[in-house]
């Protein structure tokens, strides 16, 4: 009997201690837009996980408008946020409002996208963004066996990059381009449009419509006979899924099918793109588990608010300072491993991909 009582007492004590450990505080979470799939997931994950940890959450989406994001951040500061988690639209455009937060003593975590040109950012949680591009580039190297001396090509390739105001976009492009550069230099890969500069291949706001229209133009200018025996396009290196979707739509509208569509790369494993991978229209994507990113960010928020130094494993230069970062690992995805990666892990249900 005494033993039972002791166990019960120990249990009560543990539970009440655990109760005391529940974090408190208001966290402002600023997300760029609801128009691209991933940010809805990021927002939902962040809110759910922060609330489960005991925080109050002010989650806002800014419709891809910088002015809206600025006013949302101002309101979060006025409403007593104790930490700000910011996934920016334009990483360099928030200096003034971030400086206000800093003056008010509010720590700032850049979420997925780096906040640049400002002192007022304390930490950064993201993925290894250069690595994302390397995974895409390496896939092309392997798929076309480019490192084999006997393979001379030339294979045609066109690049589509992300939004110039997003620091990640340049890193994704550089990771892919640097990986492919030896083969471009050797003439195994050729770019019929000649468009190989980030500024030229960039897609403002990562919009599918924009990448689709650009691919329409490229096809008619440089591949007019692609389907009738003329120069065809072998590879469309796209930095992410929203741009890949536009490029795929353009190619399908031009008459390409799963049998002859160029090898298209992507990133995010968006639902529409995963369906395209299953259908043979997109070759690969890069999976970045937004649940893990949220988990790391929530840990960071908890540590900061309890006065503990958060765990970091990297740094990113934001042009003014080196920002300590926690980098999650991006993972290669294609039709051969999506079940394990996306369905078995509970990221999507089978029905969502039908
Ligand atoms: C993210 C990508 C995403 C892109 C467009 C980038 O900052 O890292 O995962 O595809 O924004 O939303």
PDB file of N, CA and C in Angstrom, residues 224-257:
ATOM      1  N   UNK A 224      11.301  25.665 -81.968  1.00  0.00           N
ATOM      2  CA  UNK A 224      10.037  25.675 -82.732  1.00  0.00           C
ATOM      3  C   UNK A 224       9.682  24.299 -83.312  1.00  0.00           C
ATOM      4  N   UNK A 225      10.683  23.473 -83.526  1.00  0.00           N
ATOM      5  CA  UNK A 225      10.387  22.159 -84.131  1.00  0.00           C
ATOM      6  C   UNK A 225      10.701  21.010 -83.173  1.00  0.00           C
ATOM      7  N   UNK A 226      10.573  21.287 -81.896  1.00  0.00           N
ATOM      8  CA  UNK A 226      10.948  20.291 -80.886  1.00  0.00           C
ATOM      9  C   UNK A 226      10.207  18.975 -81.071  1.00  0.00           C
ATOM     10  N   UNK A 227       8.956  19.057 -81.535  1.00  0.00           N
ATOM     11  CA  UNK A 227       8.163  17.826 -81.642  1.00  0.00           C
ATOM     12  C   UNK A 227       8.131  17.272 -83.066  1.00  0.00           C
ATOM     13  N   UNK A 228       8.867  17.932 -83.952  1.00  0.00           N
ATOM     14  CA  UNK A 228       8.843  17.454 -85.348  1.00  0.00           C
ATOM     15  C   UNK A 228      10.261  17.220 -85.865  1.00  0.00           C
ATOM     16  N   UNK A 229      11.125  16.770 -84.975  1.00  0.00           N
ATOM     17  CA  UNK A 229      12.465  16.365 -85.408  1.00  0.00           C
ATOM     18  C   UNK A 229      13.544  17.425 -85.262  1.00  0.00           C
ATOM     19  N   UNK A 230      13.156  18.656 -84.851  1.00  0.00           N
ATOM     20  CA  UNK A 230      14.170  19.704 -84.660  1.00  0.00           C
ATOM     21  C   UNK A 230      14.771  19.629 -83.266  1.00  0.00           C
ATOM     22  N   UNK A 231      15.500  20.695 -82.899  1.00  0.00           N
ATOM     23  CA  UNK A 231      16.110  20.740 -81.561  1.00  0.00           C
ATOM     24  C   UNK A 231      15.052  20.525 -80.497  1.00  0.00           C
ATOM     25  N   UNK A 232      15.278  19.559 -79.641  1.00  0.00           N
ATOM     26  CA  UNK A 232      14.310  19.339 -78.567  1.00  0.00           C
ATOM     27  C   UNK A 232      14.923  19.743 -77.239  1.00  0.00           C
ATOM     28  N   UNK A 233      14.073  19.871 -76.239  1.00  0.00           N
ATOM     29  CA  UNK A 233      14.555  20.246 -74.909  1.00  0.00           C
ATOM     30  C   UNK A 233      14.689  18.982 -74.073  1.00  0.00           C
ATOM     31  N   UNK A 234      15.891  18.754 -73.528  1.00  0.00           N
ATOM     32  CA  UNK A 234      16.100  17.556 -72.720  1.00  0.00           C
ATOM     33  C   UNK A 234      15.833  17.803 -71.240  1.00  0.00           C
ATOM     34  N   UNK A 235      16.211  18.994 -70.770  1.00  0.00           N
ATOM     35  CA  UNK A 235      16.161  19.241 -69.319  1.00  0.00           C
ATOM     36  C   UNK A 235      15.584  20.622 -69.010  1.00  0.00           C
ATOM     37  N   UNK A 236      14.636  20.659 -68.092  1.00  0.00           N
ATOM     38  CA  UNK A 236      14.164  21.939 -67.563  1.00  0.00           C
ATOM     39  C   UNK A 236      14.509  21.944 -66.079  1.00  0.00           C
ATOM     40  N   UNK A 237      15.580  22.655 -65.745  1.00  0.00           N
ATOM     41  CA  UNK A 237      16.029  22.713 -64.354  1.00  0.00           C
ATOM     42  C   UNK A 237      15.240  23.813 -63.664  1.00  0.00           C
ATOM     43  N   UNK A 238      14.262  23.424 -62.868  1.00  0.00           N
ATOM     44  CA  UNK A 238      13.423  24.421 -62.168  1.00  0.00           C
ATOM     45  C   UNK A 238      13.751  24.367 -60.687  1.00  0.00           C
ATOM     46  N   UNK A 239      13.826  25.550 -60.066  1.00  0.00           N
ATOM     47  CA  UNK A 239      14.265  25.611 -58.675  1.00  0.00           C
ATOM     48  C   UNK A 239      13.250  25.068 -57.683  1.00  0.00           C
ATOM     49  N   UNK A 240      11.966  25.174 -58.021  1.00  0.00           N
ATOM     50  CA  UNK A 240      10.980  24.671 -57.058  1.00  0.00           C
ATOM     51  C   UNK A 240       9.740  24.161 -57.793  1.00  0.00           C
ATOM     52  N   UNK A 241       8.779  23.688 -57.018  1.00  0.00           N
ATOM     53  CA  UNK A 241       7.605  23.078 -57.636  1.00  0.00           C
ATOM     54  C   UNK A 241       6.660  24.086 -58.277  1.00  0.00           C
ATOM     55  N   UNK A 242       6.522  25.278 -57.690  1.00  0.00           N
ATOM     56  CA  UNK A 242       5.574  26.218 -58.317  1.00  0.00           C
ATOM     57  C   UNK A 242       6.081  26.636 -59.691  1.00  0.00           C
ATOM     58  N   UNK A 243       7.393  26.835 -59.836  1.00  0.00           N
ATOM     59  CA  UNK A 243       7.919  27.189 -61.165  1.00  0.00           C
ATOM     60  C   UNK A 243       7.899  25.961 -62.077  1.00  0.00           C
ATOM     61  N   UNK A 244       8.168  24.781 -61.524  1.00  0.00           N
ATOM     62  CA  UNK A 244       8.129  23.547 -62.326  1.00  0.00           C
ATOM     63  C   UNK A 244       6.725  23.305 -62.875  1.00  0.00           C
ATOM     64  N   UNK A 245       5.733  23.646 -62.072  1.00  0.00           N
ATOM     65  CA  UNK A 245       4.346  23.431 -62.506  1.00  0.00           C
ATOM     66  C   UNK A 245       4.036  24.281 -63.742  1.00  0.00           C
ATOM     67  N   UNK A 246       4.463  25.548 -63.703  1.00  0.00           N
ATOM     68  CA  UNK A 246       4.248  26.424 -64.852  1.00  0.00           C
ATOM     69  C   UNK A 246       4.964  25.892 -66.088  1.00  0.00           C
ATOM     70  N   UNK A 247       6.206  25.457 -65.897  1.00  0.00           N
ATOM     71  CA  UNK A 247       7.002  24.941 -67.021  1.00  0.00           C
ATOM     72  C   UNK A 247       6.351  23.669 -67.581  1.00  0.00           C
ATOM     73  N   UNK A 248       5.897  22.800 -66.692  1.00  0.00           N
ATOM     74  CA  UNK A 248       5.229  21.566 -67.135  1.00  0.00           C
ATOM     75  C   UNK A 248       3.967  21.902 -67.921  1.00  0.00           C
ATOM     76  N   UNK A 249       3.180  22.851 -67.403  1.00  0.00           N
ATOM     77  CA  UNK A 249       1.949  23.226 -68.101  1.00  0.00           C
ATOM     78  C   UNK A 249       2.252  23.751 -69.502  1.00  0.00           C
ATOM     79  N   UNK A 250       3.322  24.530 -69.604  1.00  0.00           N
ATOM     80  CA  UNK A 250       3.706  25.064 -70.914  1.00  0.00           C
ATOM     81  C   UNK A 250       4.073  23.931 -71.867  1.00  0.00           C
ATOM     82  N   UNK A 251       4.873  22.980 -71.365  1.00  0.00           N
ATOM     83  CA  UNK A 251       5.329  21.876 -72.225  1.00  0.00           C
ATOM     84  C   UNK A 251       4.162  20.974 -72.637  1.00  0.00           C
ATOM     85  N   UNK A 252       3.255  20.732 -71.696  1.00  0.00           N
ATOM     86  CA  UNK A 252       2.103  19.878 -72.016  1.00  0.00           C
ATOM     87  C   UNK A 252       1.213  20.594 -73.044  1.00  0.00           C
ATOM     88  N   UNK A 253       1.050  21.909 -72.844  1.00  0.00           N
ATOM     89  CA  UNK A 253       0.235  22.671 -73.810  1.00  0.00           C
ATOM     90  C   UNK A 253       0.871  22.652 -75.201  1.00  0.00           C
ATOM     91  N   UNK A 254       2.211  22.564 -75.235  1.00  0.00           N
ATOM     92  CA  UNK A 254       2.902  22.531 -76.538  1.00  0.00           C
ATOM     93  C   UNK A 254       2.842  21.143 -77.172  1.00  0.00           C
ATOM     94  N   UNK A 255       2.336  20.162 -76.429  1.00  0.00           N
ATOM     95  CA  UNK A 255       2.158  18.832 -77.013  1.00  0.00           C
ATOM     96  C   UNK A 255       3.034  17.737 -76.429  1.00  0.00           C
ATOM     97  N   UNK A 256       3.883  18.087 -75.455  1.00  0.00           N
ATOM     98  CA  UNK A 256       4.707  17.038 -74.836  1.00  0.00           C
ATOM     99  C   UNK A 256       3.823  16.157 -73.953  1.00  0.00           C
ATOM    100  N   UNK A 257       4.220  14.882 -73.851  1.00  0.00           N
ATOM    101  CA  UNK A 257       3.493  13.944 -73.002  1.00  0.00           C
ATOM    102  C   UNK A 257       4.493  13.274 -72.059  1.00  0.00           C
TER     103      UNK A 257
END
